[in-house]
């Protein structure tokens, strides 16, 4: 489906964020393909819909989340993604983030 309305890819809420880089509403145009569930209102961009790693904790996704923590404009969204991930499966994912440098990134973010 094509959409000119103000929507945002819900892939932004998953580990690593939206694969096409959407972070907020109104960052699309009429040619942006939307994969929408009309029952739940869940929207995905084409790149997220075709990415088999969406929602999985991969090295690239962790790196993206950790870098987003250091960017003041992305920090709130990154924290939201991490919170959602840890609510679903903190036992498996939290140790991976610690190993990848989560604490160092948090210290850096708080020192800014």
GROMACS .gro file of N, CA, C and O in nm:
model
  448
    1UNK      N    1   0.084  -0.116   0.000
    1UNK     CA    2   0.000   0.000   0.000
    1UNK      C    3   0.090   0.124   0.000
    1UNK      O    4   0.193   0.127   0.066
    2UNK      N    5   0.050   0.226  -0.071
    2UNK     CA    6   0.120   0.354  -0.070
    2UNK      C    7   0.045   0.448   0.023
    2UNK      O    8  -0.077   0.444   0.031
    3UNK      N    9   0.117   0.532   0.093
    3UNK     CA   10   0.052   0.620   0.190
    3UNK      C   11   0.117   0.757   0.188
    3UNK      O   12   0.238   0.770   0.191
    4UNK      N   13   0.033   0.859   0.186
    4UNK     CA   14   0.086   0.996   0.197
    4UNK      C   15   0.057   1.054   0.334
    4UNK      O   16   0.092   1.167   0.362
    5UNK      N   17  -0.009   0.975   0.418
    5UNK     CA   18  -0.040   1.025   0.551
    5UNK      C   19   0.082   1.015   0.642
    5UNK      O   20   0.181   0.952   0.609
    6UNK      N   21   0.074   1.076   0.757
    6UNK     CA   22   0.186   1.077   0.849
    6UNK      C   23   0.194   0.949   0.929
    6UNK      O   24   0.128   0.935   1.030
    7UNK      N   25   0.273   0.858   0.883
    7UNK     CA   26   0.292   0.734   0.956
    7UNK      C   27   0.441   0.715   0.981
    7UNK      O   28   0.524   0.781   0.922
    8UNK      N   29   0.473   0.626   1.074
    8UNK     CA   30   0.612   0.593   1.101
    8UNK      C   31   0.623   0.441   1.109
    8UNK      O   32   0.530   0.374   1.154
    9UNK      N   33   0.733   0.389   1.065
    9UNK     CA   34   0.755   0.246   1.068
    9UNK      C   35   0.768   0.198   1.212
    9UNK      O   36   0.846   0.253   1.290
   10UNK      N   37   0.691   0.098   1.247
   10UNK     CA   38   0.698   0.043   1.383
   10UNK      C   39   0.823  -0.039   1.405
   10UNK      O   40   0.851  -0.080   1.518
   11UNK      N   41   0.901  -0.059   1.301
   11UNK     CA   42   1.032  -0.124   1.316
   11UNK      C   43   1.126  -0.040   1.400
   11UNK      O   44   1.223  -0.092   1.454
   12UNK      N   45   1.096   0.087   1.416
   12UNK     CA   46   1.181   0.175   1.498
   12UNK      C   47   1.181   0.132   1.643
   12UNK      O   48   1.271   0.165   1.719
   13UNK      N   49   1.078   0.056   1.684
   13UNK     CA   50   1.066   0.011   1.823
   13UNK      C   51   1.136  -0.121   1.849
   13UNK      O   52   1.135  -0.171   1.962
   14UNK      N   53   1.194  -0.181   1.746
   14UNK     CA   54   1.264  -0.307   1.761
   14UNK      C   55   1.415  -0.286   1.767
   14UNK      O   56   1.465  -0.182   1.724
   15UNK      N   57   1.484  -0.384   1.818
   15UNK     CA   58   1.630  -0.378   1.829
   15UNK      C   59   1.692  -0.335   1.697
   15UNK      O   60   1.662  -0.392   1.593
   16UNK      N   61   1.776  -0.234   1.702
   16UNK     CA   62   1.841  -0.184   1.581
   16UNK      C   63   1.762  -0.078   1.509
   16UNK      O   64   1.815  -0.009   1.423
   17UNK      N   65   1.636  -0.062   1.542
   17UNK     CA   66   1.554   0.042   1.482
   17UNK      C   67   1.507   0.011   1.342
   17UNK      O   68   1.533  -0.096   1.286
   18UNK      N   69   1.436   0.105   1.283
   18UNK     CA   70   1.384   0.092   1.147
   18UNK      C   71   1.500   0.076   1.049
   18UNK      O   72   1.596   0.152   1.052
   19UNK      N   73   1.490  -0.019   0.962
   19UNK     CA   74   1.597  -0.049   0.868
   19UNK      C   75   1.612   0.059   0.760
   19UNK      O   76   1.716   0.070   0.697
   20UNK      N   77   1.509   0.141   0.742
   20UNK     CA   78   1.522   0.252   0.646
   20UNK      C   79   1.550   0.384   0.717
   20UNK      O   80   1.556   0.489   0.653
   21UNK      N   81   1.567   0.379   0.849
   21UNK     CA   82   1.607   0.498   0.924
   21UNK      C   83   1.495   0.587   0.973
   21UNK      O   84   1.521   0.697   1.022
   22UNK      N   85   1.370   0.543   0.964
   22UNK     CA   86   1.261   0.626   1.014
   22UNK      C   87   1.265   0.632   1.166
   22UNK      O   88   1.279   0.530   1.232
   23UNK      N   89   1.255   0.751   1.219
   23UNK     CA   90   1.257   0.768   1.363
   23UNK      C   91   1.134   0.841   1.416
   23UNK      O   92   1.108   0.839   1.536
   24UNK      N   93   1.059   0.906   1.328
   24UNK     CA   94   0.943   0.982   1.371
   24UNK      C   95   0.843   0.993   1.256
   24UNK      O   96   0.872   0.955   1.143
   25UNK      N   97   0.728   1.046   1.284
   25UNK     CA   98   0.623   1.059   1.184
   25UNK      C   99   0.661   1.158   1.074
   25UNK      O  100   0.750   1.240   1.092
   26UNK      N  101   0.594   1.147   0.963
   26UNK     CA  102   0.608   1.237   0.848
   26UNK      C  103   0.747   1.236   0.786
   26UNK      O  104   0.796   1.339   0.741
   27UNK      N  105   0.812   1.121   0.784
   27UNK     CA  106   0.942   1.109   0.718
   27UNK      C  107   0.930   1.025   0.590
   27UNK      O  108   1.028   0.974   0.540
   28UNK      N  109   0.810   1.013   0.540
   28UNK     CA  110   0.784   0.934   0.420
   28UNK      C  111   0.721   1.023   0.313
   28UNK      O  112   0.687   1.138   0.339
   29UNK      N  113   0.704   0.966   0.196
   29UNK     CA  114   0.634   1.037   0.090
   29UNK      C  115   0.531   0.943   0.028
   29UNK      O  116   0.516   0.829   0.074
   30UNK      N  117   0.463   0.986  -0.075
   30UNK     CA  118   0.355   0.906  -0.133
   30UNK      C  119   0.406   0.778  -0.198
   30UNK      O  120   0.329   0.687  -0.224
   31UNK      N  121   0.536   0.769  -0.223
   31UNK     CA  122   0.592   0.650  -0.287
   31UNK      C  123   0.650   0.550  -0.188
   31UNK      O  124   0.701   0.447  -0.227
   32UNK      N  125   0.642   0.580  -0.061
   32UNK     CA  126   0.693   0.489   0.042
   32UNK      C  127   0.593   0.376   0.060
   32UNK      O  128   0.477   0.399   0.092
   33UNK      N  129   0.639   0.254   0.043
   33UNK     CA  130   0.552   0.137   0.056
   33UNK      C  131   0.529   0.109   0.204
   33UNK      O  132   0.622   0.107   0.285
   34UNK      N  133   0.402   0.087   0.239
   34UNK     CA  134   0.362   0.058   0.377
   34UNK      C  135   0.307  -0.083   0.385
   34UNK      O  136   0.217  -0.118   0.309
   35UNK      N  137   0.359  -0.162   0.476
   35UNK     CA  138   0.301  -0.292   0.507
   35UNK      C  139   0.224  -0.273   0.637
   35UNK      O  140   0.282  -0.252   0.742
   36UNK      N  141   0.090  -0.277   0.627
   36UNK     CA  142   0.005  -0.240   0.739
   36UNK      C  143  -0.089  -0.352   0.779
   36UNK      O  144  -0.152  -0.415   0.694
   37UNK      N  145  -0.097  -0.376   0.909
   37UNK     CA  146  -0.197  -0.466   0.963
   37UNK      C  147  -0.317  -0.380   1.004
   37UNK      O  148  -0.306  -0.298   1.096
   38UNK      N  149  -0.428  -0.394   0.934
   38UNK     CA  150  -0.543  -0.309   0.962
   38UNK      C  151  -0.607  -0.342   1.096
   38UNK      O  152  -0.672  -0.257   1.155
   39UNK      N  153  -0.589  -0.464   1.145
   39UNK     CA  154  -0.647  -0.501   1.274
   39UNK      C  155  -0.575  -0.434   1.389
   39UNK      O  156  -0.637  -0.378   1.479
   40UNK      N  157  -0.441  -0.436   1.386
   40UNK     CA  158  -0.364  -0.383   1.498
   40UNK      C  159  -0.311  -0.242   1.474
   40UNK      O  160  -0.268  -0.175   1.567
   41UNK      N  161  -0.309  -0.196   1.348
   41UNK     CA  162  -0.253  -0.065   1.317
   41UNK      C  163  -0.101  -0.067   1.311
   41UNK      O  164  -0.038   0.037   1.314
   42UNK      N  165  -0.043  -0.185   1.301
   42UNK     CA  166   0.102  -0.201   1.297
   42UNK      C  167   0.152  -0.175   1.155
   42UNK      O  168   0.102  -0.233   1.060
   43UNK      N  169   0.250  -0.084   1.141
   43UNK     CA  170   0.303  -0.047   1.009
   43UNK      C  171   0.452  -0.081   1.001
   43UNK      O  172   0.526  -0.055   1.095
   44UNK      N  173   0.492  -0.133   0.887
   44UNK     CA  174   0.634  -0.156   0.860
   44UNK      C  175   0.667  -0.098   0.723
   44UNK      O  176   0.587  -0.105   0.630
   45UNK      N  177   0.788  -0.043   0.712
   45UNK     CA  178   0.837   0.000   0.581
   45UNK      C  179   0.881  -0.125   0.505
   45UNK      O  180   0.889  -0.235   0.562
   46UNK      N  181   0.911  -0.107   0.380
   46UNK     CA  182   0.948  -0.221   0.297
   46UNK      C  183   1.076  -0.289   0.346
   46UNK      O  184   1.085  -0.412   0.350
   47UNK      N  185   1.175  -0.210   0.387
   47UNK     CA  186   1.301  -0.269   0.433
   47UNK      C  187   1.282  -0.351   0.560
   47UNK      O  188   1.340  -0.460   0.573
   48UNK      N  189   1.203  -0.303   0.654
   48UNK     CA  190   1.178  -0.378   0.777
   48UNK      C  191   1.095  -0.504   0.749
   48UNK      O  192   1.121  -0.610   0.807
   49UNK      N  193   0.997  -0.491   0.662
   49UNK     CA  194   0.910  -0.605   0.632
   49UNK      C  195   0.988  -0.721   0.570
   49UNK      O  196   0.952  -0.837   0.590
   50UNK      N  197   1.094  -0.689   0.498
   50UNK     CA  198   1.171  -0.794   0.430
   50UNK      C  199   1.299  -0.833   0.505
   50UNK      O  200   1.376  -0.915   0.454
   51UNK      N  201   1.321  -0.778   0.623
   51UNK     CA  202   1.443  -0.809   0.699
   51UNK      C  203   1.415  -0.924   0.796
   51UNK      O  204   1.342  -0.906   0.893
   52UNK      N  205   1.474  -1.041   0.772
   52UNK     CA  206   1.448  -1.155   0.861
   52UNK      C  207   1.508  -1.138   1.001
   52UNK      O  208   1.473  -1.212   1.092
   53UNK      N  209   1.596  -1.039   1.020
   53UNK     CA  210   1.657  -1.021   1.151
   53UNK      C  211   1.582  -0.919   1.237
   53UNK      O  212   1.621  -0.896   1.351
   54UNK      N  213   1.475  -0.860   1.185
   54UNK     CA  214   1.399  -0.761   1.262
   54UNK      C  215   1.350  -0.825   1.392
   54UNK      O  216   1.288  -0.930   1.391
   55UNK      N  217   1.383  -0.762   1.504
   55UNK     CA  218   1.341  -0.814   1.634
   55UNK      C  219   1.441  -0.908   1.698
   55UNK      O  220   1.424  -0.946   1.813
   56UNK      N  221   1.544  -0.945   1.624
   56UNK     CA  222   1.647  -1.033   1.679
   56UNK      C  223   1.766  -0.951   1.726
   56UNK      O  224   1.797  -0.847   1.669
   57UNK      N  225   1.833  -1.001   1.827
   57UNK     CA  226   1.951  -0.932   1.879
   57UNK      C  227   2.072  -0.979   1.799
   57UNK      O  228   2.124  -1.087   1.820
   58UNK      N  229   2.112  -0.896   1.703
   58UNK     CA  230   2.230  -0.925   1.623
   58UNK      C  231   2.339  -0.826   1.661
   58UNK      O  232   2.312  -0.724   1.725
   59UNK      N  233   2.461  -0.854   1.620
   59UNK     CA  234   2.571  -0.761   1.649
   59UNK      C  235   2.545  -0.624   1.589
   59UNK      O  236   2.569  -0.521   1.653
   60UNK      N  237   2.495  -0.620   1.465
   60UNK     CA  238   2.465  -0.492   1.400
   60UNK      C  239   2.356  -0.415   1.475
   60UNK      O  240   2.364  -0.294   1.492
   61UNK      N  241   2.252  -0.487   1.517
   61UNK     CA  242   2.142  -0.422   1.588
   61UNK      C  243   2.189  -0.366   1.722
   61UNK      O  244   2.154  -0.254   1.760
   62UNK      N  245   2.272  -0.444   1.793
   62UNK     CA  246   2.325  -0.395   1.921
   62UNK      C  247   2.411  -0.272   1.900
   62UNK      O  248   2.401  -0.174   1.975
   63UNK      N  249   2.496  -0.275   1.799
   63UNK     CA  250   2.582  -0.161   1.771
   63UNK      C  251   2.500  -0.037   1.739
   63UNK      O  252   2.529   0.073   1.785
   64UNK      N  253   2.395  -0.055   1.661
   64UNK     CA  254   2.307   0.057   1.627
   64UNK      C  255   2.242   0.115   1.752
   64UNK      O  256   2.234   0.237   1.769
   65UNK      N  257   2.194   0.029   1.840
   65UNK     CA  258   2.131   0.076   1.964
   65UNK      C  259   2.232   0.148   2.053
   65UNK      O  260   2.200   0.252   2.111
   66UNK      N  261   2.352   0.094   2.066
   66UNK     CA  262   2.454   0.155   2.151
   66UNK      C  263   2.498   0.290   2.096
   66UNK      O  264   2.520   0.385   2.173
   67UNK      N  265   2.509   0.302   1.965
   67UNK     CA  266   2.544   0.431   1.904
   67UNK      C  267   2.432   0.532   1.924
   67UNK      O  268   2.457   0.651   1.947
   68UNK      N  269   2.307   0.485   1.916
   68UNK     CA  270   2.193   0.574   1.935
   68UNK      C  271   2.188   0.631   2.077
   68UNK      O  272   2.142   0.742   2.098
   69UNK      N  273   2.238   0.555   2.174
   69UNK     CA  274   2.242   0.605   2.312
   69UNK      C  275   2.330   0.729   2.324
   69UNK      O  276   2.308   0.814   2.410
   70UNK      N  277   2.430   0.739   2.239
   70UNK     CA  278   2.525   0.851   2.246
   70UNK      C  279   2.477   0.973   2.169
   70UNK      O  280   2.536   1.081   2.181
   71UNK      N  281   2.372   0.958   2.089
   71UNK     CA  282   2.319   1.068   2.008
   71UNK      C  283   2.199   1.130   2.082
   71UNK      O  284   2.097   1.063   2.099
   72UNK      N  285   2.212   1.253   2.128
   72UNK     CA  286   2.102   1.314   2.205
   72UNK      C  287   1.967   1.312   2.134
   72UNK      O  288   1.863   1.299   2.198
   73UNK      N  289   1.967   1.320   2.001
   73UNK     CA  290   1.840   1.320   1.929
   73UNK      C  291   1.780   1.180   1.917
   73UNK      O  292   1.662   1.165   1.887
   74UNK      N  293   1.859   1.077   1.942
   74UNK     CA  294   1.812   0.938   1.929
   74UNK      C  295   1.805   0.864   2.062
   74UNK      O  296   1.751   0.754   2.069
   75UNK      N  297   1.858   0.923   2.166
   75UNK     CA  298   1.873   0.854   2.294
   75UNK      C  299   1.739   0.803   2.350
   75UNK      O  300   1.728   0.690   2.393
   76UNK      N  301   1.638   0.887   2.348
   76UNK     CA  302   1.508   0.849   2.404
   76UNK      C  303   1.449   0.729   2.329
   76UNK      O  304   1.397   0.636   2.391
   77UNK      N  305   1.458   0.729   2.198
   77UNK     CA  306   1.408   0.618   2.118
   77UNK      C  307   1.489   0.491   2.145
   77UNK      O  308   1.433   0.383   2.158
   78UNK      N  309   1.620   0.504   2.158
   78UNK     CA  310   1.705   0.387   2.186
   78UNK      C  311   1.671   0.326   2.321
   78UNK      O  312   1.663   0.204   2.335
   79UNK      N  313   1.652   0.411   2.421
   79UNK     CA  314   1.616   0.360   2.555
   79UNK      C  315   1.482   0.289   2.550
   79UNK      O  316   1.464   0.184   2.613
   80UNK      N  317   1.388   0.342   2.475
   80UNK     CA  318   1.257   0.279   2.459
   80UNK      C  319   1.270   0.141   2.394
   80UNK      O  320   1.207   0.045   2.437
   81UNK      N  321   1.354   0.133   2.290
   81UNK     CA  322   1.376   0.003   2.224
   81UNK      C  323   1.436  -0.097   2.321
   81UNK      O  324   1.394  -0.214   2.326
   82UNK      N  325   1.537  -0.055   2.397
   82UNK     CA  326   1.601  -0.145   2.491
   82UNK      C  327   1.504  -0.189   2.600
   82UNK      O  328   1.500  -0.307   2.637
   83UNK      N  329   1.425  -0.097   2.650
   83UNK     CA  330   1.327  -0.132   2.752
   83UNK      C  331   1.228  -0.236   2.700
   83UNK      O  332   1.198  -0.336   2.767
   84UNK      N  333   1.180  -0.217   2.578
   84UNK     CA  334   1.086  -0.313   2.519
   84UNK      C  335   1.151  -0.450   2.501
   84UNK      O  336   1.089  -0.552   2.527
   85UNK      N  337   1.276  -0.450   2.456
   85UNK     CA  338   1.348  -0.576   2.437
   85UNK      C  339   1.365  -0.648   2.570
   85UNK      O  340   1.340  -0.768   2.581
   86UNK      N  341   1.407  -0.576   2.672
   86UNK     CA  342   1.433  -0.639   2.801
   86UNK      C  343   1.306  -0.684   2.869
   86UNK      O  344   1.308  -0.778   2.948
   87UNK      N  345   1.195  -0.621   2.839
   87UNK     CA  346   1.067  -0.670   2.893
   87UNK      C  347   1.033  -0.807   2.833
   87UNK      O  348   0.973  -0.891   2.900
   88UNK      N  349   1.069  -0.826   2.707
   88UNK     CA  350   1.038  -0.953   2.641
   88UNK      C  351   1.135  -1.064   2.680
   88UNK      O  352   1.094  -1.178   2.697
   89UNK      N  353   1.266  -1.030   2.693
   89UNK     CA  354   1.363  -1.136   2.716
   89UNK      C  355   1.493  -1.079   2.771
   89UNK      O  356   1.594  -1.078   2.703
   90UNK      N  357   1.493  -1.035   2.894
   90UNK     CA  358   1.613  -0.974   2.951
   90UNK      C  359   1.720  -1.076   2.983
   90UNK      O  360   1.839  -1.047   2.978
   91UNK      N  361   1.680  -1.199   3.015
   91UNK     CA  362   1.777  -1.302   3.056
   91UNK      C  363   1.877  -1.330   2.944
   91UNK      O  364   1.996  -1.345   2.967
   92UNK      N  365   1.829  -1.334   2.821
   92UNK     CA  366   1.917  -1.362   2.708
   92UNK      C  367   1.983  -1.237   2.652
   92UNK      O  368   2.101  -1.238   2.617
   93UNK      N  369   1.908  -1.127   2.644
   93UNK     CA  370   1.960  -1.010   2.573
   93UNK      C  371   2.047  -0.918   2.657
   93UNK      O  372   2.144  -0.861   2.607
   94UNK      N  373   2.016  -0.901   2.784
   94UNK     CA  374   2.093  -0.807   2.866
   94UNK      C  375   2.241  -0.844   2.876
   94UNK      O  376   2.326  -0.755   2.859
   95UNK      N  377   2.277  -0.969   2.898
   95UNK     CA  378   2.421  -1.002   2.901
   95UNK      C  379   2.493  -0.971   2.769
   95UNK      O  380   2.609  -0.929   2.769
   96UNK      N  381   2.423  -0.987   2.657
   96UNK     CA  382   2.483  -0.954   2.527
   96UNK      C  383   2.514  -0.805   2.518
   96UNK      O  384   2.619  -0.766   2.466
   97UNK      N  385   2.423  -0.723   2.567
   97UNK     CA  386   2.445  -0.578   2.564
   97UNK      C  387   2.557  -0.536   2.659
   97UNK      O  388   2.634  -0.447   2.628
   98UNK      N  389   2.565  -0.601   2.775
   98UNK     CA  390   2.676  -0.571   2.866
   98UNK      C  391   2.809  -0.603   2.800
   98UNK      O  392   2.904  -0.526   2.807
   99UNK      N  393   2.815  -0.719   2.735
   99UNK     CA  394   2.937  -0.761   2.668
   99UNK      C  395   2.974  -0.666   2.553
   99UNK      O  396   3.091  -0.642   2.525
  100UNK      N  397   2.873  -0.609   2.489
  100UNK     CA  398   2.896  -0.519   2.375
  100UNK      C  399   2.933  -0.377   2.419
  100UNK      O  400   2.965  -0.293   2.335
  101UNK      N  401   2.928  -0.349   2.550
  101UNK     CA  402   2.971  -0.218   2.598
  101UNK      C  403   2.860  -0.125   2.644
  101UNK      O  404   2.879  -0.003   2.645
  102UNK      N  405   2.747  -0.179   2.685
  102UNK     CA  406   2.634  -0.096   2.728
  102UNK      C  407   2.673   0.000   2.840
  102UNK      O  408   2.641   0.119   2.834
  103UNK      N  409   2.741  -0.049   2.942
  103UNK     CA  410   2.773   0.037   3.056
  103UNK      C  411   2.865   0.153   3.016
  103UNK      O  412   2.845   0.266   3.061
  104UNK      N  413   2.962   0.125   2.931
  104UNK     CA  414   3.051   0.233   2.884
  104UNK      C  415   2.973   0.339   2.808
  104UNK      O  416   2.995   0.459   2.826
  105UNK      N  417   2.880   0.296   2.724
  105UNK     CA  418   2.800   0.391   2.647
  105UNK      C  419   2.708   0.472   2.737
  105UNK      O  420   2.688   0.592   2.715
  106UNK      N  421   2.652   0.409   2.840
  106UNK     CA  422   2.567   0.483   2.933
  106UNK      C  423   2.646   0.588   3.009
  106UNK      O  424   2.600   0.701   3.027
  107UNK      N  425   2.766   0.553   3.051
  107UNK     CA  426   2.852   0.650   3.121
  107UNK      C  427   2.883   0.767   3.029
  107UNK      O  428   2.873   0.884   3.068
  108UNK      N  429   2.918   0.738   2.903
  108UNK     CA  430   2.948   0.845   2.807
  108UNK      C  431   2.827   0.934   2.784
  108UNK      O  432   2.837   1.056   2.777
  109UNK      N  433   2.709   0.872   2.771
  109UNK     CA  434   2.587   0.948   2.746
  109UNK      C  435   2.554   1.039   2.863
  109UNK      O  436   2.510   1.152   2.845
  110UNK      N  437   2.575   0.989   2.983
  110UNK     CA  438   2.543   1.069   3.102
  110UNK      C  439   2.644   1.181   3.126
  110UNK      O  440   2.611   1.280   3.191
  111UNK      N  441   2.764   1.168   3.073
  111UNK     CA  442   2.864   1.271   3.089
  111UNK      C  443   2.846   1.387   2.992
  111UNK      O  444   2.909   1.491   3.009
  112UNK      N  445   2.763   1.369   2.892
  112UNK     CA  446   2.740   1.476   2.792
  112UNK      C  447   2.653   1.584   2.848
  112UNK      O  448   2.568   1.571   2.924
   0.00000   0.00000   0.00000
